[in-house]
Amino acid sequence: GWYAWSTRQGEAPTYRTANVERGPITATVSSTGTLNPVTSVQVGSQVSGQIQQLFVDFNSPVKKGELIARIDPETFQYRVRQAEADLESSRSSVGRAQVAQVIAERDLKRTKELVARNFVSPAELDRAQSTFDLAAAEVRTAQAIVQQRAAQLATARVDLSRTEIRAPVDGVVIKRSVDVGQTVAASLQAPELFIIAKDLRDMQVDTSIDEADVGRIKIGLRATFTVDAFPGRQFSGEVRSVRKAAQNVQNVVTYIAIISANNERGELLPGMTANVRIVTDTRDSVLKVPNAALRFRPAGESAAAKGDAVKNDDSGKSIRGADAGASKGGAGGGGQVNQFRERIVTELKLDSEQQQRLDPIFA
């Protein structure tokens, strides 16, 4: 039994044939990305307060300038009233200062006439002149205060108008971050209330390109992509730009490429994962052979090490190793390995140098 097992011949290797043909070939770069609107606007609040009303919700279409939310305006209305009262008070001060200036001007004229007739001393003229100059300065100060109060009133009215949140662009609300009764604080930065996509008919795919492939990506290259929501369907686009800002995640450097995506039918939604295929080069009428024909893997190499006679080639078909388990069984196993080596040398017609390269494999 041992003799029969050690001298048995393994199954002959099987070969797959394919025709060499002439036709077009393409070079592509594959990646994954995320669908996003071309323009999305984050709508915030420049004033703090409590949300009093909401006029839109998710997926609501809006027009530029449309009222979409309102913050409780009561506090800001009181500020406007206070600013209006301060403005009126400062205008009254201007009137009093102007009256004082008129009186000082009359005194100055009288004093000049009396000095000209030597009824009073020139010192009285100097005093009247100083009084008039002071009154004129008081008028200018009061007028400046009026302008200041007017600016404060304008600021209060602007803050009041900002309690009405309006859409900055035409589009669709794709996110709402607040509810009625919620308090927003705009102390350091404007809080996010809504995100409005300007036009969902024109979208883009933000895809990450490996640094080894980014040199082949050019603006205007044709690209196709698929999404899991529509299996079997293919969407087309082109490369719009390649952002120069690199992203380094765990020492893997990638660059963001922007792929256009036509969404006239409104099927594509923001946030979908897209499997992108960018065509970087094409050739017409060239000789083509399968990739598997460009590789050679001895059938018994892995089988002898693993004890498994079944392997997969590059085309996905299973072939059986010629001498599975040849390394087992002492001298008989060694003879089987030598026989397999001789068969390779004979079938491939290897020269002496190529045979020497096989020696480490069968050692």
Short mmCIF file of C-alpha atoms in Angstrom, two decimals:
data_model
loop_
_atom_site.label_atom_id
_atom_site.label_comp_id
_atom_site.label_asym_id
_atom_site.label_seq_id
_atom_site.Cartn_x
_atom_site.Cartn_y
_atom_site.Cartn_z
CA GLY A 1 0.00 0.00 0.00
CA TRP A 2 2.85 2.36 0.84
CA TYR A 3 4.51 1.63 -2.49
CA ALA A 4 1.28 2.26 -4.38
CA TRP A 5 0.64 5.52 -2.51
CA SER A 6 4.22 6.80 -3.02
CA THR A 7 4.37 5.98 -6.71
CA ARG A 8 0.92 7.06 -7.77
CA GLN A 9 0.66 9.82 -10.33
CA GLY A 10 -1.30 12.94 -9.51
CA GLU A 11 -4.00 14.28 -11.69
CA ALA A 12 -2.76 16.16 -14.71
CA PRO A 13 -3.11 19.95 -14.48
CA THR A 14 -5.97 21.47 -16.41
CA TYR A 15 -5.59 24.47 -18.68
CA ARG A 16 -8.06 27.10 -19.77
CA THR A 17 -7.75 28.45 -23.28
CA ALA A 18 -8.79 31.83 -24.60
CA ASN A 19 -8.56 33.55 -27.95
CA VAL A 20 -6.20 36.45 -28.55
CA GLU A 21 -8.41 39.16 -29.97
CA ARG A 22 -8.14 42.76 -31.04
CA GLY A 23 -10.31 45.51 -29.57
CA PRO A 24 -10.47 48.55 -27.29
CA ILE A 25 -9.18 48.61 -23.69
CA THR A 26 -9.58 51.20 -20.96
CA ALA A 27 -7.59 52.11 -17.85
CA THR A 28 -9.73 53.08 -14.88
CA VAL A 29 -9.42 54.27 -11.27
CA SER A 30 -12.04 52.96 -8.85
CA SER A 31 -13.02 54.61 -5.59
CA THR A 32 -15.94 55.35 -3.31
CA GLY A 33 -17.46 58.68 -2.42
CA THR A 34 -20.51 60.48 -1.08
CA LEU A 35 -23.22 62.35 -2.97
CA ASN A 36 -23.62 65.99 -1.88
CA PRO A 37 -25.42 69.05 -3.23
CA VAL A 38 -23.19 71.37 -5.22
CA THR A 39 -24.28 74.30 -3.02
CA SER A 40 -25.65 73.86 0.47
CA VAL A 41 -26.19 76.85 2.77
CA GLN A 42 -26.15 76.62 6.54
CA VAL A 43 -28.80 78.97 7.95
CA GLY A 44 -28.10 80.30 11.44
CA SER A 45 -29.19 83.04 13.81
CA GLN A 46 -27.29 86.23 14.58
CA VAL A 47 -29.34 86.91 17.72
CA SER A 48 -30.11 84.83 20.77
CA GLY A 49 -33.58 83.91 21.90
CA GLN A 50 -36.31 81.31 21.97
CA ILE A 51 -37.73 79.81 18.78
CA GLN A 52 -41.31 81.07 18.62
CA GLN A 53 -42.46 79.70 15.25
CA LEU A 54 -41.24 77.36 12.50
CA PHE A 55 -42.67 77.69 9.02
CA VAL A 56 -40.75 74.93 7.17
CA ASP A 57 -39.74 71.34 7.80
CA PHE A 58 -37.59 68.69 6.16
CA ASN A 59 -37.88 68.58 2.34
CA SER A 60 -39.77 71.91 2.24
CA PRO A 61 -39.04 73.95 -0.90
CA VAL A 62 -38.23 77.59 -0.10
CA LYS A 63 -37.69 80.80 -2.02
CA LYS A 64 -35.06 83.41 -1.34
CA GLY A 65 -36.29 85.84 1.34
CA GLU A 66 -39.09 83.52 2.51
CA LEU A 67 -39.77 83.53 6.27
CA ILE A 68 -38.79 80.12 7.63
CA ALA A 69 -38.59 80.72 11.40
CA ARG A 70 -39.13 83.42 14.01
CA ILE A 71 -37.35 84.07 17.31
CA ASP A 72 -39.33 85.66 20.15
CA PRO A 73 -39.03 89.40 19.31
CA GLU A 74 -40.34 90.90 22.58
CA THR A 75 -36.93 91.79 24.07
CA PHE A 76 -35.78 93.38 20.83
CA GLN A 77 -39.00 95.39 20.50
CA TYR A 78 -38.32 96.95 23.92
CA ARG A 79 -34.79 97.79 22.85
CA VAL A 80 -36.17 99.56 19.79
CA ARG A 81 -38.56 101.59 21.95
CA GLN A 82 -35.76 102.54 24.32
CA ALA A 83 -33.56 103.61 21.42
CA GLU A 84 -36.41 105.71 19.99
CA ALA A 85 -36.88 107.44 23.37
CA ASP A 86 -33.15 108.14 23.63
CA LEU A 87 -33.21 109.63 20.15
CA GLU A 88 -36.09 111.95 21.02
CA SER A 89 -34.32 113.05 24.20
CA SER A 90 -31.14 113.88 22.29
CA ARG A 91 -33.14 115.85 19.72
CA SER A 92 -34.61 117.93 22.56
CA SER A 93 -31.09 118.58 23.79
CA VAL A 94 -30.20 119.89 20.36
CA GLY A 95 -33.13 122.31 20.51
CA ARG A 96 -32.07 123.64 23.93
CA ALA A 97 -28.49 124.05 22.74
CA GLN A 98 -29.63 125.94 19.65
CA VAL A 99 -31.73 128.30 21.80
CA ALA A 100 -28.73 128.96 24.03
CA GLN A 101 -26.64 129.66 20.96
CA VAL A 102 -29.16 132.23 19.67
CA ILE A 103 -29.19 134.01 23.03
CA ALA A 104 -25.39 134.04 23.14
CA GLU A 105 -25.29 135.42 19.61
CA ARG A 106 -27.63 138.30 20.54
CA ASP A 107 -25.56 139.12 23.62
CA LEU A 108 -22.45 139.14 21.48
CA LYS A 109 -23.99 141.66 19.03
CA ARG A 110 -25.13 143.96 21.81
CA THR A 111 -21.77 143.81 23.49
CA LYS A 112 -20.04 144.75 20.26
CA GLU A 113 -22.26 147.80 19.87
CA LEU A 114 -21.65 148.90 23.49
CA VAL A 115 -17.92 148.47 23.14
CA ALA A 116 -17.99 150.50 19.94
CA ARG A 117 -19.68 153.37 21.91
CA ASN A 118 -17.32 152.89 24.88
CA PHE A 119 -20.23 152.02 27.20
CA VAL A 120 -18.59 148.77 28.38
CA SER A 121 -15.04 147.53 28.58
CA PRO A 122 -13.50 145.21 25.94
CA ALA A 123 -13.41 142.47 28.59
CA GLU A 124 -17.17 142.17 28.32
CA LEU A 125 -16.79 141.57 24.61
CA ASP A 126 -14.37 138.72 25.27
CA ARG A 127 -16.78 137.17 27.74
CA ALA A 128 -19.69 137.39 25.29
CA GLN A 129 -17.56 135.87 22.53
CA SER A 130 -16.58 132.96 24.78
CA THR A 131 -20.19 132.39 25.74
CA PHE A 132 -21.19 132.28 22.07
CA ASP A 133 -18.40 129.83 21.16
CA LEU A 134 -19.37 127.58 24.03
CA ALA A 135 -23.01 127.59 22.94
CA ALA A 136 -22.00 126.70 19.37
CA ALA A 137 -19.91 123.79 20.69
CA GLU A 138 -22.85 122.56 22.75
CA VAL A 139 -25.00 122.53 19.61
CA ARG A 140 -22.45 120.42 17.74
CA THR A 141 -22.17 118.02 20.70
CA ALA A 142 -25.94 117.64 20.88
CA GLN A 143 -26.13 116.98 17.15
CA ALA A 144 -23.43 114.30 17.45
CA ILE A 145 -25.41 112.66 20.26
CA VAL A 146 -28.45 112.63 17.98
CA GLN A 147 -26.47 110.81 15.32
CA GLN A 148 -25.24 108.34 17.91
CA ARG A 149 -28.76 107.68 19.18
CA ALA A 150 -29.98 107.27 15.60
CA ALA A 151 -27.28 104.63 14.98
CA GLN A 152 -28.31 102.81 18.15
CA LEU A 153 -31.92 102.86 17.00
CA ALA A 154 -30.92 101.48 13.60
CA THR A 155 -28.93 98.70 15.30
CA ALA A 156 -31.89 97.82 17.51
CA ARG A 157 -34.17 97.67 14.47
CA VAL A 158 -31.67 95.43 12.65
CA ASP A 159 -31.57 93.07 15.64
CA LEU A 160 -35.36 93.06 15.66
CA SER A 161 -35.46 92.17 11.98
CA ARG A 162 -32.99 89.35 12.59
CA THR A 163 -35.53 87.61 14.78
CA GLU A 164 -37.20 86.68 11.48
CA ILE A 165 -35.09 83.95 9.88
CA ARG A 166 -35.40 84.06 6.10
CA ALA A 167 -34.11 81.74 3.40
CA PRO A 168 -30.91 83.11 1.83
CA VAL A 169 -31.32 81.12 -1.43
CA ASP A 170 -33.88 79.17 -3.42
CA GLY A 171 -33.71 75.49 -2.58
CA VAL A 172 -34.91 72.63 -0.42
CA VAL A 173 -34.55 72.23 3.34
CA ILE A 174 -32.52 69.05 3.87
CA LYS A 175 -31.92 69.49 7.60
CA ARG A 176 -33.73 71.14 10.51
CA SER A 177 -31.85 71.34 13.80
CA VAL A 178 -34.30 73.21 16.08
CA ASP A 179 -37.84 72.89 17.39
CA VAL A 180 -40.38 75.40 18.70
CA GLY A 181 -39.50 76.47 22.24
CA GLN A 182 -35.81 75.74 21.87
CA THR A 183 -33.41 78.51 22.94
CA VAL A 184 -30.55 79.40 20.62
CA ALA A 185 -27.46 81.27 21.80
CA ALA A 186 -25.46 83.32 19.32
CA SER A 187 -22.69 84.46 21.66
CA LEU A 188 -19.57 83.13 19.89
CA GLN A 189 -20.92 81.75 16.60
CA ALA A 190 -24.20 81.53 14.78
CA PRO A 191 -26.06 78.35 15.79
CA GLU A 192 -27.19 76.09 12.96
CA LEU A 193 -30.95 76.15 12.42
CA PHE A 194 -31.37 74.75 8.90
CA ILE A 195 -29.35 73.48 5.95
CA ILE A 196 -30.75 74.40 2.56
CA ALA A 197 -29.59 72.68 -0.63
CA LYS A 198 -29.66 75.22 -3.42
CA ASP A 199 -30.45 72.84 -6.30
CA LEU A 200 -30.77 69.06 -5.89
CA ARG A 201 -30.95 68.62 -9.65
CA ASP A 202 -27.23 69.35 -9.85
CA MET A 203 -25.23 67.23 -7.41
CA GLN A 204 -21.66 66.06 -7.04
CA VAL A 205 -19.74 63.06 -5.73
CA ASP A 206 -16.90 63.79 -3.32
CA THR A 207 -14.63 60.77 -3.78
CA SER A 208 -11.23 59.98 -2.24
CA ILE A 209 -8.43 59.20 -4.70
CA ASP A 210 -5.30 57.42 -3.50
CA GLU A 211 -2.06 59.35 -3.91
CA ALA A 212 -0.74 56.63 -6.23
CA ASP A 213 -3.61 57.30 -8.68
CA VAL A 214 -4.14 61.04 -8.33
CA GLY A 215 -1.54 61.79 -11.01
CA ARG A 216 -3.78 60.15 -13.61
CA ILE A 217 -6.89 62.14 -12.67
CA LYS A 218 -7.47 65.15 -14.93
CA ILE A 219 -10.31 67.64 -15.12
CA GLY A 220 -12.86 66.61 -17.73
CA LEU A 221 -12.28 62.85 -17.54
CA ARG A 222 -15.40 60.75 -17.98
CA ALA A 223 -16.64 58.93 -14.89
CA THR A 224 -19.46 56.57 -14.00
CA PHE A 225 -20.82 55.59 -10.61
CA THR A 226 -23.42 53.36 -9.03
CA VAL A 227 -25.39 53.62 -5.80
CA ASP A 228 -26.80 50.83 -3.67
CA ALA A 229 -30.30 52.30 -3.85
CA PHE A 230 -30.51 51.53 -7.58
CA PRO A 231 -28.62 48.27 -8.22
CA GLY A 232 -27.83 47.63 -11.85
CA ARG A 233 -28.15 51.29 -12.85
CA GLN A 234 -25.18 53.37 -13.85
CA PHE A 235 -24.95 57.15 -13.61
CA SER A 236 -22.52 59.24 -15.61
CA GLY A 237 -20.53 62.38 -14.87
CA GLU A 238 -17.12 63.94 -15.27
CA VAL A 239 -14.27 65.15 -13.09
CA ARG A 240 -14.83 68.79 -12.17
CA SER A 241 -11.83 69.36 -9.92
CA VAL A 242 -9.20 67.69 -7.77
CA ARG A 243 -8.70 69.44 -4.45
CA LYS A 244 -5.06 69.99 -3.55
CA ALA A 245 -5.66 69.65 0.20
CA ALA A 246 -4.45 66.18 1.19
CA GLN A 247 -6.22 64.08 3.79
CA ASN A 248 -4.04 61.86 5.97
CA VAL A 249 -5.88 59.09 7.81
CA GLN A 250 -3.63 56.54 9.55
CA ASN A 251 -0.74 57.43 7.23
CA VAL A 252 -2.91 56.89 4.14
CA VAL A 253 -2.87 60.00 1.95
CA THR A 254 -5.85 60.68 -0.29
CA TYR A 255 -7.13 63.61 -2.33
CA ILE A 256 -10.75 64.64 -2.92
CA ALA A 257 -11.96 64.56 -6.52
CA ILE A 258 -15.27 66.21 -7.40
CA ILE A 259 -17.43 64.26 -9.88
CA SER A 260 -20.48 65.93 -11.42
CA ALA A 261 -23.80 64.11 -11.10
CA ASN A 262 -26.90 65.01 -13.09
CA ASN A 263 -30.02 64.50 -10.96
CA GLU A 264 -32.80 65.80 -13.14
CA ARG A 265 -35.13 63.00 -12.03
CA GLY A 266 -34.44 63.67 -8.36
CA GLU A 267 -33.56 60.06 -7.60
CA LEU A 268 -30.16 60.71 -6.05
CA LEU A 269 -30.25 61.90 -2.44
CA PRO A 270 -27.56 63.65 -0.39
CA GLY A 271 -25.41 61.29 1.63
CA MET A 272 -25.68 58.25 -0.66
CA THR A 273 -22.53 56.17 -1.09
CA ALA A 274 -21.33 56.10 -4.70
CA ASN A 275 -18.96 53.54 -6.24
CA VAL A 276 -17.01 55.62 -8.74
CA ARG A 277 -15.11 54.43 -11.81
CA ILE A 278 -13.01 57.06 -13.59
CA VAL A 279 -11.73 56.30 -17.10
CA THR A 280 -8.17 57.62 -17.24
CA ASP A 281 -7.09 56.29 -20.65
CA THR A 282 -8.43 54.32 -23.63
CA ARG A 283 -6.83 52.49 -26.54
CA ASP A 284 -8.53 51.25 -29.70
CA SER A 285 -7.71 48.15 -31.75
CA VAL A 286 -5.08 46.52 -29.55
CA LEU A 287 -4.32 42.83 -28.94
CA LYS A 288 -6.06 41.56 -25.81
CA VAL A 289 -5.42 38.47 -23.71
CA PRO A 290 -6.91 37.58 -20.29
CA ASN A 291 -4.94 38.70 -17.25
CA ALA A 292 -4.75 35.09 -16.07
CA ALA A 293 -2.66 34.22 -19.12
CA LEU A 294 0.05 36.61 -17.95
CA ARG A 295 0.61 34.73 -14.66
CA PHE A 296 1.92 31.25 -13.85
CA ARG A 297 1.52 29.47 -10.56
CA PRO A 298 2.72 25.87 -10.21
CA ALA A 299 -0.24 23.71 -9.29
CA GLY A 300 1.57 21.64 -6.66
CA GLU A 301 3.43 24.41 -4.83
CA SER A 302 0.74 25.48 -2.42
CA ALA A 303 -0.87 22.04 -2.29
CA ALA A 304 2.34 20.46 -0.97
CA ALA A 305 2.62 23.04 1.79
CA LYS A 306 -1.03 23.10 2.84
CA GLY A 307 -2.10 19.59 2.04
CA ASP A 308 -5.00 20.96 0.06
CA ALA A 309 -5.29 19.91 -3.56
CA VAL A 310 -7.82 22.55 -4.62
CA LYS A 311 -6.71 26.08 -5.63
CA ASN A 312 -8.32 29.03 -7.40
CA ASP A 313 -6.72 30.70 -10.40
CA ASP A 314 -7.10 34.41 -11.31
CA SER A 315 -10.20 33.75 -13.39
CA GLY A 316 -12.10 32.32 -10.42
CA LYS A 317 -12.12 28.67 -11.71
CA SER A 318 -10.91 25.84 -9.45
CA ILE A 319 -8.04 23.58 -10.59
CA ARG A 320 -6.63 20.58 -8.78
CA GLY A 321 -2.93 20.46 -7.87
CA ALA A 322 -0.89 17.88 -9.72
CA ASP A 323 0.74 16.29 -6.72
CA ALA A 324 -1.23 17.05 -3.57
CA GLY A 325 0.55 15.88 -0.46
CA ALA A 326 3.74 15.05 -2.37
CA SER A 327 5.89 16.39 0.46
CA LYS A 328 4.57 13.70 2.82
CA GLY A 329 5.76 10.13 2.96
CA GLY A 330 9.56 10.38 3.15
CA ALA A 331 11.54 9.33 0.09
CA GLY A 332 8.46 8.55 -1.94
CA GLY A 333 7.20 12.11 -1.44
CA GLY A 334 10.56 13.52 -2.54
CA GLY A 335 10.40 11.47 -5.71
CA GLN A 336 7.03 12.90 -6.56
CA VAL A 337 8.38 16.45 -6.15
CA ASN A 338 11.29 15.70 -8.44
CA GLN A 339 8.95 14.25 -11.02
CA PHE A 340 6.82 17.37 -10.87
CA ARG A 341 9.91 19.56 -11.32
CA GLU A 342 11.04 17.58 -14.33
CA ARG A 343 7.60 17.86 -15.87
CA ILE A 344 7.67 21.67 -15.50
CA VAL A 345 11.14 21.87 -17.08
CA THR A 346 10.04 19.67 -19.96
CA GLU A 347 6.69 21.33 -20.69
CA LEU A 348 8.01 24.90 -20.41
CA LYS A 349 11.36 24.12 -22.09
CA LEU A 350 13.35 25.96 -19.45
CA ASP A 351 17.04 26.63 -19.93
CA SER A 352 19.67 26.02 -17.26
CA GLU A 353 19.39 29.52 -15.75
CA GLN A 354 15.63 29.23 -15.43
CA GLN A 355 16.00 25.77 -13.90
CA GLN A 356 18.31 27.20 -11.25
CA ARG A 357 15.58 29.67 -10.29
CA LEU A 358 13.26 26.73 -9.65
CA ASP A 359 15.65 25.04 -7.22
CA PRO A 360 14.76 27.23 -4.16
CA ILE A 361 11.08 26.46 -4.75
CA PHE A 362 11.56 22.68 -4.68
CA ALA A 363 14.26 22.69 -1.99
#
